[in-house]
Coordinates of C-alpha atoms (C1' of nucleotides) in Angstrom, one line a residue:
Chain A
X1273 CA 0.0 0.0 0.0
X1274 CA 1.3 3.5 -0.8
X1275 CA 1.2 6.1 1.9
X1276 CA -1.6 8.6 1.7
X1277 CA 0.8 11.4 2.6
X1278 CA 2.9 10.5 -0.4
X1279 CA -0.1 10.4 -2.7
X1280 CA -1.0 13.9 -1.5
X1281 CA 2.4 15.3 -2.1
X1282 CA 3.7 13.3 -5.1
X1283 CA 0.7 12.7 -7.1
X1284 CA 2.3 13.4 -10.5
X1285 CA 5.4 11.3 -9.8
X1286 CA 3.3 8.4 -8.8
X1287 CA 1.1 8.6 -11.9
X1288 CA 4.2 8.8 -14.1
X1289 CA 5.8 5.9 -12.3
X1290 CA 2.8 3.7 -12.6
X1291 CA 2.7 4.3 -16.3
X1292 CA 5.7 1.9 -16.6
X1293 CA 3.3 -0.8 -15.5
X1294 CA 0.8 0.4 -18.1
X1295 CA -1.4 1.3 -15.2
X1296 CA -3.3 4.5 -15.5
X1297 CA -3.7 5.7 -11.9
X1298 CA -5.1 9.1 -12.7
X1299 CA -8.8 8.4 -12.0
X1300 CA -8.1 6.3 -8.9
X1301 CA -5.8 9.0 -7.5
X1302 CA -8.2 11.8 -8.3
X1303 CA -11.0 10.0 -6.6
X1304 CA -8.7 9.1 -3.7
X1305 CA -7.6 12.7 -3.2
X1306 CA -11.1 14.1 -3.4
X1307 CA -12.4 11.4 -1.0
X1308 CA -9.5 12.1 1.3
X1309 CA -10.3 15.8 1.3
X1310 CA -13.9 15.0 2.2
X1311 CA -12.8 12.6 4.8
X1312 CA -10.7 15.2 6.5
X1313 CA -13.5 17.8 6.4
X1314 CA -16.0 15.5 7.9
X1315 CA -13.6 14.0 10.4
X1316 CA -12.7 17.4 11.7
X1317 CA -16.3 18.3 12.0
X1318 CA -17.0 15.0 13.8
X1319 CA -14.2 15.6 16.2
X1320 CA -15.5 19.1 17.0
X1321 CA -18.8 17.6 17.9
X1322 CA -17.2 14.9 19.9
X1323 CA -15.1 17.5 21.7
X1324 CA -18.2 19.5 22.7
X1325 CA -20.0 16.3 23.9
X1326 CA -17.0 15.4 26.0
X1327 CA -17.1 18.9 27.5
X1328 CA -20.8 18.6 28.2
X1329 CA -20.4 15.3 29.8
X1330 CA -17.8 16.7 32.1
X1331 CA -20.0 19.5 33.1
X1332 CA -22.9 17.1 33.7
X1333 CA -20.7 15.1 36.0
X1334 CA -19.8 18.2 38.0
X1335 CA -23.4 19.4 38.2
X1336 CA -24.5 16.0 39.5
X1337 CA -21.8 16.1 42.2
X1338 CA -23.1 19.5 43.3
X1339 CA -26.6 18.2 43.3
X1340 CA -27.8 20.5 40.5
X1341 CA -30.0 17.9 38.8
X1342 CA -32.2 20.3 36.9
X1343 CA -29.3 22.0 35.2
X1344 CA -27.7 18.7 34.4
X1345 CA -30.9 17.5 32.7
X1346 CA -30.9 20.6 30.5
X1347 CA -27.4 19.8 29.3
X1348 CA -28.4 16.1 28.8
X1349 CA -31.1 17.1 26.5
X1350 CA -28.7 19.3 24.5
X1351 CA -26.2 16.4 24.2
X1352 CA -28.8 14.1 22.7
X1353 CA -28.9 16.4 19.7
X1354 CA -25.2 16.4 19.4
X1355 CA -25.2 12.7 19.6
X1356 CA -27.4 12.2 16.6
X1357 CA -25.2 14.6 14.7
X1358 CA -22.1 12.8 15.7
X1359 CA -23.5 9.4 14.7
X1360 CA -24.4 10.8 11.3
X1361 CA -21.0 12.2 10.8
X1362 CA -19.3 9.1 11.9
X1363 CA -21.2 7.1 9.4
X1364 CA -20.0 9.4 6.6
X1365 CA -16.4 9.3 7.9
X1366 CA -16.5 5.6 8.0
X1367 CA -17.8 5.3 4.5
X1368 CA -15.1 7.6 3.2
X1369 CA -12.6 5.7 5.1
X1370 CA -13.7 2.4 3.6
X1371 CA -13.7 4.0 0.1
X1372 CA -10.2 5.3 0.6
X1373 CA -8.9 1.8 1.7
X1374 CA -10.6 0.2 -1.3
X1375 CA -8.9 2.6 -3.6
X1376 CA -5.6 2.3 -1.9
X1377 CA -5.7 -1.5 -2.4
X1378 CA -6.0 -1.0 -6.1
X1379 CA -2.8 1.0 -6.4
X1380 CA 0.3 -1.2 -7.1
X1381 CA 3.7 -0.1 -6.0
X1382 CA 5.6 2.5 -7.9
X1383 CA 8.5 0.9 -9.9
X1384 CA 12.0 1.8 -9.1
X1385 CA 13.8 4.2 -11.5
X1386 CA 15.8 1.3 -13.0
X1387 CA 12.7 -0.5 -14.0
X1388 CA 11.8 -0.1 -17.7
X1389 CA 8.3 0.4 -18.9
X1390 CA 6.8 -2.7 -20.4
X1391 CA 3.7 -4.8 -20.7
X1392 CA 4.6 -8.4 -20.3
X1393 CA 7.5 -10.8 -19.8
X1394 CA 8.7 -10.0 -23.3
X1395 CA 9.8 -6.6 -22.2
X1396 CA 12.0 -7.9 -19.4
X1397 CA 15.7 -7.0 -19.6
X1398 CA 18.3 -9.7 -19.3
X1399 CA 21.0 -8.0 -17.1
X1400 CA 23.4 -10.9 -16.6
X1401 CA 24.0 -14.4 -18.1
X1402 CA 26.4 -16.9 -16.7
X1403 CA 27.5 -20.4 -17.7
X1404 CA 26.8 -22.3 -20.9
X1405 CA 24.5 -25.1 -21.9
X1406 CA 26.0 -28.6 -21.4
X1407 CA 27.0 -30.6 -24.4
X1408 CA 25.5 -34.1 -24.7
X1409 CA 26.7 -36.8 -27.0
X1410 CA 23.2 -38.2 -26.9
X1411 CA 19.6 -36.9 -26.9
X1412 CA 19.0 -35.5 -23.4
X1413 CA 15.8 -36.5 -21.6
X1414 CA 13.4 -34.1 -20.0
X1415 CA 13.3 -34.4 -16.2
X1416 CA 10.0 -36.3 -16.0
X1417 CA 11.5 -39.1 -18.0
X1418 CA 14.6 -39.2 -15.9
X1419 CA 12.5 -39.1 -12.8
X1420 CA 10.5 -42.0 -14.1
X1421 CA 13.4 -44.0 -15.2
X1422 CA 15.2 -43.8 -11.9
X1423 CA 12.0 -43.9 -9.7
X1424 CA 12.7 -40.4 -8.3
X1425 CA 9.3 -38.8 -8.5
X1426 CA 5.9 -40.3 -9.0
X1427 CA 3.4 -37.9 -10.5
X1428 CA 0.6 -40.5 -11.0
X1429 CA 0.7 -41.7 -7.4
X1430 CA 0.4 -38.1 -6.3
X1431 CA -2.7 -37.8 -8.4
X1432 CA -4.2 -40.8 -6.7
X1433 CA -3.8 -39.6 -3.2
X1434 CA -4.2 -35.9 -3.7
X1435 CA -4.5 -34.6 -7.2
X1436 CA -2.5 -33.2 -10.1
X1437 CA 0.4 -31.0 -9.1
X1438 CA 1.2 -32.9 -5.9
X1439 CA 4.0 -35.3 -6.8
X1440 CA 5.5 -37.9 -4.5
X1441 CA 9.3 -37.8 -4.3
X1442 CA 10.9 -41.1 -3.4
X1443 CA 14.2 -42.8 -2.9
X1444 CA 17.1 -40.7 -4.2
X1445 CA 14.5 -38.2 -5.4
X1446 CA 13.3 -37.6 -1.8
X1447 CA 16.8 -37.5 -0.5
X1448 CA 17.8 -35.0 -3.2
X1449 CA 14.9 -32.8 -2.1
X1450 CA 16.0 -32.9 1.5
X1451 CA 19.6 -32.3 0.6
X1452 CA 18.8 -29.2 -1.4
X1453 CA 16.7 -27.8 1.5
X1454 CA 19.6 -28.3 3.9
X1455 CA 22.1 -26.9 1.5
X1456 CA 20.1 -23.8 0.9
X1457 CA 19.4 -23.3 4.6
X1458 CA 23.0 -23.7 5.5
X1459 CA 24.1 -21.3 2.8
X1460 CA 21.6 -18.8 4.1
X1461 CA 22.8 -19.2 7.7
X1462 CA 26.3 -18.7 6.6
X1463 CA 25.3 -15.5 4.9
X1464 CA 23.9 -14.2 8.2
X1465 CA 20.2 -15.1 7.8
X1466 CA 18.7 -16.5 11.0
X1467 CA 16.9 -19.8 10.3
X1468 CA 13.2 -20.1 11.2
X1469 CA 10.6 -22.7 10.8
X1470 CA 7.3 -20.9 10.7
X1471 CA 3.7 -22.1 10.5
X1472 CA 2.5 -23.3 7.1
X1473 CA -0.9 -21.7 7.6
X1474 CA -1.6 -18.1 8.4
X1475 CA -4.6 -16.0 9.4
X1476 CA -6.3 -13.3 7.3
X1477 CA -4.3 -10.4 8.9
X1478 CA -1.1 -12.0 7.7
X1479 CA -2.5 -12.4 4.2
X1480 CA -3.2 -8.7 4.1
X1481 CA 0.1 -7.7 5.7
X1482 CA 2.3 -9.0 2.8
X1483 CA -0.3 -8.1 0.1
X1484 CA -1.6 -11.6 -0.9
X1485 CA -5.0 -10.3 0.2
X1486 CA -7.1 -9.0 -1.2
X1487 CA -5.7 -9.1 -4.7
X1488 CA -4.5 -12.7 -4.9
X1489 CA -7.2 -14.4 -2.8
X1490 CA -8.0 -17.0 -5.4
X1491 CA -4.3 -18.2 -5.5
X1492 CA -4.3 -19.4 -1.9
X1493 CA -5.9 -22.5 -0.4
X1494 CA -8.3 -21.5 2.2
X1495 CA -9.5 -23.5 5.2
X1496 CA -12.9 -22.2 5.8
X1497 CA -13.6 -23.9 9.1
X1498 CA -10.8 -22.2 10.8
X1499 CA -10.5 -19.1 8.6
X1500 CA -6.9 -19.8 7.7
X1501 CA -4.8 -19.8 4.5
X1502 CA -2.1 -22.2 3.4
X1503 CA 0.9 -20.2 2.7
X1504 CA 1.9 -19.6 -0.9
X1505 CA 5.4 -18.7 0.2
X1506 CA 7.4 -18.4 3.5
X1507 CA 7.5 -14.7 2.8
X1508 CA 4.0 -14.5 4.4
X1509 CA 4.8 -15.9 7.9
X1510 CA 8.3 -14.6 7.9
X1511 CA 7.6 -11.1 7.0
X1512 CA 4.5 -11.0 9.2
X1513 CA 6.5 -11.7 12.3
X1514 CA 7.3 -8.0 11.9
X1515 CA 3.7 -6.9 11.6
X1516 CA 2.9 -4.1 14.1
X1517 CA 6.5 -3.7 15.2
X1518 CA 8.3 -0.6 16.1
X1519 CA 12.1 -1.1 16.1
X1520 CA 13.6 1.0 18.9
X1521 CA 16.4 2.7 16.8
X1522 CA 17.6 3.1 13.3
X1523 CA 20.6 0.7 13.7
X1524 CA 19.1 -2.5 12.4
X1525 CA 19.4 -5.0 9.6
X1526 CA 17.2 -8.0 10.0
X1527 CA 18.0 -11.1 7.9
X1528 CA 15.9 -14.1 8.2
X1529 CA 15.4 -17.4 6.3
X1530 CA 13.1 -20.3 6.4
X1531 CA 12.1 -23.4 4.6
X1532 CA 8.5 -24.1 4.0
X1533 CA 6.4 -26.0 1.5
X1534 CA 4.4 -23.5 -0.6
X1535 CA 0.8 -24.1 -1.7
X1536 CA -0.6 -22.5 -4.8
X1537 CA -3.9 -23.2 -6.4
X1538 CA -2.6 -22.1 -9.9
X1539 CA -6.1 -22.0 -11.2
X1540 CA -6.3 -22.0 -14.9
X1541 CA -2.9 -23.4 -15.6
X1542 CA -2.6 -26.2 -18.0
X1543 CA -0.6 -27.7 -20.9
X1544 CA 3.1 -28.2 -21.4
X1545 CA 4.0 -25.4 -19.0
X1546 CA 2.8 -27.5 -16.1
X1547 CA 4.5 -30.7 -17.3
X1548 CA 6.5 -32.5 -14.7
X1549 CA 8.0 -30.2 -12.0
X1550 CA 7.4 -27.0 -14.0
X1551 CA 4.4 -25.9 -12.0
X1552 CA 3.0 -27.6 -8.9
X1553 CA 0.4 -26.9 -6.3
X1554 CA 2.8 -27.8 -3.5
X1555 CA 6.5 -27.2 -3.7
X1556 CA 9.4 -26.6 -1.4
X1557 CA 11.3 -23.4 -1.1
X1558 CA 13.8 -21.6 1.1
X1559 CA 13.1 -18.0 1.4
X1560 CA 15.3 -15.1 2.5
X1561 CA 13.7 -12.0 4.0
X1562 CA 15.1 -8.7 5.0
X1563 CA 13.9 -5.7 7.0
X1564 CA 16.1 -2.7 6.3
X1565 CA 16.6 0.9 6.9
X1566 CA 15.5 2.7 3.7
X1567 CA 19.0 3.9 3.0
X1568 CA 20.2 0.3 3.0
X1569 CA 17.7 -1.5 0.9
X1570 CA 19.6 -1.1 -2.4
X1571 CA 22.7 -2.6 -0.8
X1572 CA 20.5 -5.4 0.7
X1573 CA 19.0 -6.2 -2.7
X1574 CA 22.4 -6.5 -4.3
X1575 CA 23.6 -8.8 -1.5
X1576 CA 20.6 -11.0 -2.0
X1577 CA 21.3 -11.2 -5.7
X1578 CA 24.9 -12.2 -5.0
X1579 CA 23.7 -14.8 -2.6
X1580 CA 21.4 -16.4 -5.2
X1581 CA 24.1 -16.3 -7.8
X1582 CA 26.4 -18.1 -5.5
X1583 CA 23.9 -20.9 -5.0
X1584 CA 23.4 -21.4 -8.7
X1585 CA 27.1 -21.4 -9.4
X1586 CA 27.8 -23.9 -6.7
X1587 CA 25.1 -26.1 -8.3
X1588 CA 26.8 -25.7 -11.7
X1589 CA 23.8 -24.4 -13.5
X1590 CA 23.6 -22.0 -16.4
X1591 CA 21.5 -19.1 -15.5
X1592 CA 20.5 -15.6 -16.4
X1593 CA 19.1 -12.7 -14.4
X1594 CA 16.2 -10.6 -15.7
X1595 CA 15.1 -7.3 -14.4
X1596 CA 11.4 -7.4 -14.8
X1597 CA 9.7 -4.6 -16.7
X1598 CA 7.0 -2.5 -15.1
X1599 CA 4.1 -4.7 -16.3
X1600 CA 5.6 -7.9 -15.2
X1601 CA 6.7 -6.7 -11.7
X1602 CA 4.4 -8.0 -9.0
X1603 CA 1.8 -5.8 -7.5
X1604 CA 3.6 -5.1 -4.2
X1605 CA 7.2 -4.9 -5.6
X1606 CA 9.1 -1.8 -6.6
X1607 CA 11.7 -3.9 -8.4
X1608 CA 12.1 -7.6 -9.1
X1609 CA 15.0 -9.6 -10.5
X1610 CA 14.1 -13.1 -11.7
X1611 CA 16.7 -15.9 -11.9
X1612 CA 16.2 -18.4 -14.6
X1613 CA 18.1 -21.6 -15.2
X1614 CA 18.4 -23.2 -18.6
X1615 CA 16.7 -26.5 -19.0
X1616 CA 18.8 -28.3 -21.6
X1617 CA 16.2 -30.9 -22.5
X1618 CA 13.2 -28.7 -22.6
X1619 CA 15.2 -26.0 -24.3
X1620 CA 13.8 -23.3 -22.3
X1621 CA 14.4 -21.0 -19.3
X1622 CA 12.8 -21.9 -16.0
X1623 CA 12.3 -19.3 -13.2
X1624 CA 13.9 -20.5 -10.0
X1625 CA 14.1 -17.3 -7.9
X1626 CA 12.5 -14.0 -7.7
X1627 CA 14.2 -11.3 -5.6
X1628 CA 12.3 -8.2 -4.9
X1629 CA 12.4 -5.0 -2.9
X1630 CA 9.1 -3.6 -1.7
X1631 CA 10.3 -0.3 -0.2
X1632 CA 7.6 0.8 2.2
X1633 CA 4.7 -0.9 0.3
X1634 CA 4.5 -3.8 2.7
X1635 CA 5.6 -2.0 5.8
X1636 CA 2.7 0.4 5.4
X1637 CA 0.2 -2.4 5.7
X1638 CA 2.3 -4.2 8.2
X1639 CA 2.9 -1.1 10.3
X1640 CA 6.5 -2.0 10.5
X1641 CA 8.5 1.0 11.6
X1642 CA 11.6 2.2 13.4
X1643 CA 12.5 5.2 15.5
X1644 CA 14.8 7.5 13.5
X1645 CA 17.4 9.8 14.9
X1646 CA 14.7 12.5 15.5
X1647 CA 12.8 10.0 17.6
X1648 CA 10.0 9.9 14.9
X1649 CA 8.7 6.6 13.7
X1650 CA 9.5 5.9 10.1
X1651 CA 8.5 3.0 7.8
X1652 CA 11.1 0.2 7.2
X1653 CA 11.9 -1.3 3.9
X1654 CA 11.2 -5.0 3.3
X1655 CA 12.8 -7.3 0.7
X1656 CA 12.6 -11.0 0.0
X1657 CA 13.8 -13.6 -2.4
X1658 CA 13.7 -17.3 -3.1
X1659 CA 17.0 -19.0 -2.3
X1660 CA 15.8 -21.2 -3.8
X1661 CA 12.6 -22.8 -5.1
X1662 CA 13.2 -26.5 -5.5
X1663 CA 11.2 -28.1 -8.3
X1664 CA 12.7 -26.3 -11.2
X1665 CA 16.2 -26.6 -9.7
X1666 CA 15.6 -30.3 -9.5
X1667 CA 14.4 -30.3 -13.1
X1668 CA 17.5 -28.4 -14.2
X1669 CA 19.9 -30.5 -12.2
X1670 CA 18.4 -33.8 -13.6
X1671 CA 18.4 -32.5 -17.1
X1672 CA 21.7 -30.6 -17.2
X1673 CA 23.8 -33.0 -15.3
X1674 CA 22.4 -36.2 -16.9
X1675 CA 24.8 -38.7 -18.4
X1676 CA 24.0 -41.6 -20.7
X1677 CA 23.3 -43.8 -17.8
X1678 CA 22.5 -41.6 -14.9
X1679 CA 22.8 -38.2 -13.3
X1680 CA 25.8 -36.5 -11.6
X1681 CA 25.0 -34.8 -8.4
X1682 CA 26.9 -31.5 -7.9
X1683 CA 29.8 -31.8 -5.4
X1684 CA 28.4 -29.3 -2.9
X1685 CA 25.4 -31.6 -2.3
X1686 CA 27.4 -34.8 -1.7
X1687 CA 27.6 -34.4 2.0
X1688 CA 23.8 -33.9 2.1
X1689 CA 22.7 -36.6 -0.3
X1690 CA 25.2 -39.3 0.7
X1691 CA 25.4 -40.3 -3.0
X1692 CA 27.3 -38.8 -5.9
X1693 CA 25.3 -40.1 -8.8
X1694 CA 21.8 -41.3 -9.6
Chain B
rG108 C1' -13.9 -30.5 23.4
rG109 C1' -15.9 -29.1 28.8
rA110 C1' -15.4 -25.9 33.5
rG111 C1' -13.2 -21.7 35.9
rA112 C1' -9.8 -17.3 36.1
rA113 C1' -7.4 -13.5 33.6
rU114 C1' -5.9 -9.7 29.6
rU115 C1' -4.3 -1.9 31.9
rG116 C1' 1.7 2.1 29.2
rG117 C1' 8.9 -1.1 28.1
rC118 C1' 8.1 -4.2 32.8
rA119 C1' 5.5 -4.7 37.5
rG120 C1' 1.0 -3.1 39.2
rA121 C1' -3.4 0.4 41.1
rG122 C1' -7.9 1.8 39.4
rU123 C1' -15.2 -1.4 39.5
rG124 C1' -19.6 4.7 36.1
rG125 C1' -17.6 11.2 36.1
rU126 C1' -12.2 16.3 35.8
rC127 C1' -8.6 8.9 34.1
rG128 C1' -4.4 8.8 28.8
rA129 C1' -4.8 6.4 33.4
rA130 C1' -1.8 6.3 40.6
rU131 C1' 2.7 4.2 42.2
rG132 C1' 7.4 1.6 41.6
rC133 C1' 11.2 -0.1 38.2
rA134 C1' 13.5 0.9 33.6
rC135 C1' 14.8 4.8 30.2
rU136 C1' 16.2 10.2 28.7
rG137 C1' 17.9 15.2 30.2
rG138 C1' 19.7 18.3 34.2
rU139 C1' 21.7 19.6 39.3
rC140 C1' 25.5 17.9 42.5
rU141 C1' 30.6 15.2 41.9
rU142 C1' 37.6 15.1 39.9
rG143 C1' 34.7 10.8 37.6
rA144 C1' 31.0 7.3 38.8
rA145 C1' 27.2 5.8 42.2
rA146 C1' 23.5 7.7 45.3
rA147 C1' 20.2 11.7 46.0
rC148 C1' 17.2 15.5 44.0
rC149 C1' 14.6 18.1 39.7
rA150 C1' 12.3 17.5 35.0
rG151 C1' 10.8 14.5 31.0
rC152 C1' 9.2 9.8 29.3
rG153 C1' 3.1 5.6 24.8
rU154 C1' 0.9 5.3 19.8
rA155 C1' -2.0 7.1 15.7
rC156 C1' -4.8 10.6 13.0
rC157 C1' -6.4 15.9 11.7
rG158 C1' -4.1 20.9 12.1
rC159 C1' 0.9 26.0 10.1
rA160 C1' 0.0 26.2 15.1
rA161 C1' -2.8 26.5 19.5
rG162 C1' -5.2 22.5 20.1
rG163 C1' -8.5 18.4 19.1
rU164 C1' -9.9 13.2 18.5
rA165 C1' -9.1 8.0 19.2
rC166 C1' -6.7 3.9 21.8
rC167 C1' -6.8 0.2 29.0
rG168 C1' -6.7 -7.7 24.3
rG169 C1' -10.3 -7.1 19.2
rG170 C1' -15.4 -5.9 17.8
rG171 C1' -20.3 -4.4 19.2
rG172 C1' -23.8 -2.4 22.9
rU173 C1' -26.0 0.3 27.4
rU174 C1' -25.2 5.6 29.3
rC175 C1' -25.1 12.6 29.0
rG176 C1' -20.5 10.0 30.4
rA177 C1' -17.1 3.4 30.1
rA178 C1' -10.5 1.0 31.7
rU179 C1' -14.9 0.2 35.0
rC180 C1' -21.6 -2.5 33.2
rC181 C1' -23.6 -6.0 29.2
rC182 C1' -22.8 -9.2 24.6
rU183 C1' -19.3 -11.4 21.4
rC184 C1' -14.6 -13.1 19.6
rA185 C1' -9.4 -13.9 20.5
rU186 C1' -5.4 -15.1 23.6
rU187 C1' -3.1 -16.8 28.2
rC188 C1' -3.3 -19.7 32.8
rU189 C1' -5.6 -23.7 36.0
rC190 C1' -8.5 -28.3 36.2
rC191 C1' -10.9 -32.3 33.3
rG192 C1' -11.2 -35.1 28.6
rC193 C1' -8.7 -36.5 24.1
rC194 C1' -4.2 -37.1 21.6
rA195 C1' 1.2 -37.2 18.1

RNA sequence: GGAGAAUUGGCAGAGUGGUCGAAUGCACUGGUCUUGAAAACCAGCGUACCGCAAGGUACCGGGGGUUCGAAUCCCUCAUUCUCCGCCA
């Protein structure tokens, strides 16, 4: 959510910025500002009435104490009138309030100055590319065939017990999964991120805090009986730990990590894009999250990018980094870098990480602030990134490191897997 | 799941219908004193919104209600604790 103060003072800049998303904010902002103006007028009026009522109440109390019943009753009668007036004003103020909130929820974050205008993924810029595609002396298999051949992942069995998009990993497939999680968590710990194991379901307030609600409601699994949501990413519980938090000073840099399964309904997805591990309803991911002083968030973002690069290099995967264009940048993000690994057998790029800075967009909703040098509370910046999401990493590892009779496991994983080849 | 008790400022803890945004203590900040420190003393010390300001409004777990007036009474939800039941 953007800050209303910012919309009041930087209207034009915001409208200009949002154009990079091909989002025309003019009418929303105009309506917002005029509603905000009315809200303030009525609110001031309401508070004046409330103030007078409070005054009368005090006087009535004093009169009663002095035994002046008659005079007190006169004042009581007068208050009744004010009360109706106040109730009426409150109703209007509340209505404006709700209208403002609804409008605010419609405004996405303003893209960072580095972000180029663009409509879709075709306009994303490739900023870096590392490694090269492996050479095979044979026709490489797609990962679902490898998984089948070596009994690593059973997609059909998952369908039987749950449904499509819920594969069962087994044998070396399951162990590889566990190895990757441990490897990613250890790497994150080494980089200074404190490990957490958060709940995998969250309440509604948390969904709003990080911005999944209200705009992505249909993407989350919802448990009606308890009014809880299955998390689509560890970002939700991890970042919401800092909901309604006021950090005592400006000397902070919070780095946290956690592994969770992620649940996504992915309604409407079908076809070859969802083949194998390419898109699942449940998958594993290690997330890194940071809460930073505004002046440090650029540095933090770069550190996160370096961290993810390191992981991919240690796994020996060819990858590229894209800076998403305005139109492809998520609703809440100011800037997002996607990491994609090359899938040798599918001959396409697979997204394995998304690293974003949100500036104050999440902290506004979260009410996540710190005391600055002037003892004023100021909004923190939040960032997060996948480090990493497993399924497509597994797909790329199987495909890119396959040999004629098996798969080579990258050396960094040996101590976790206990085997070097599949 | 059943029964009971509780929820007040950073912490502890008063307050059961009126001038209470809330006593007191601790913690914290500034000052006096001191060679320095401690102690003592003085002062300050929650958050948010509106306003140039003066000031105003709201907040005593959340929401709703009664009343001229609610931290205080009522309803409801949540959480915590105790006991019982169930259980990995």
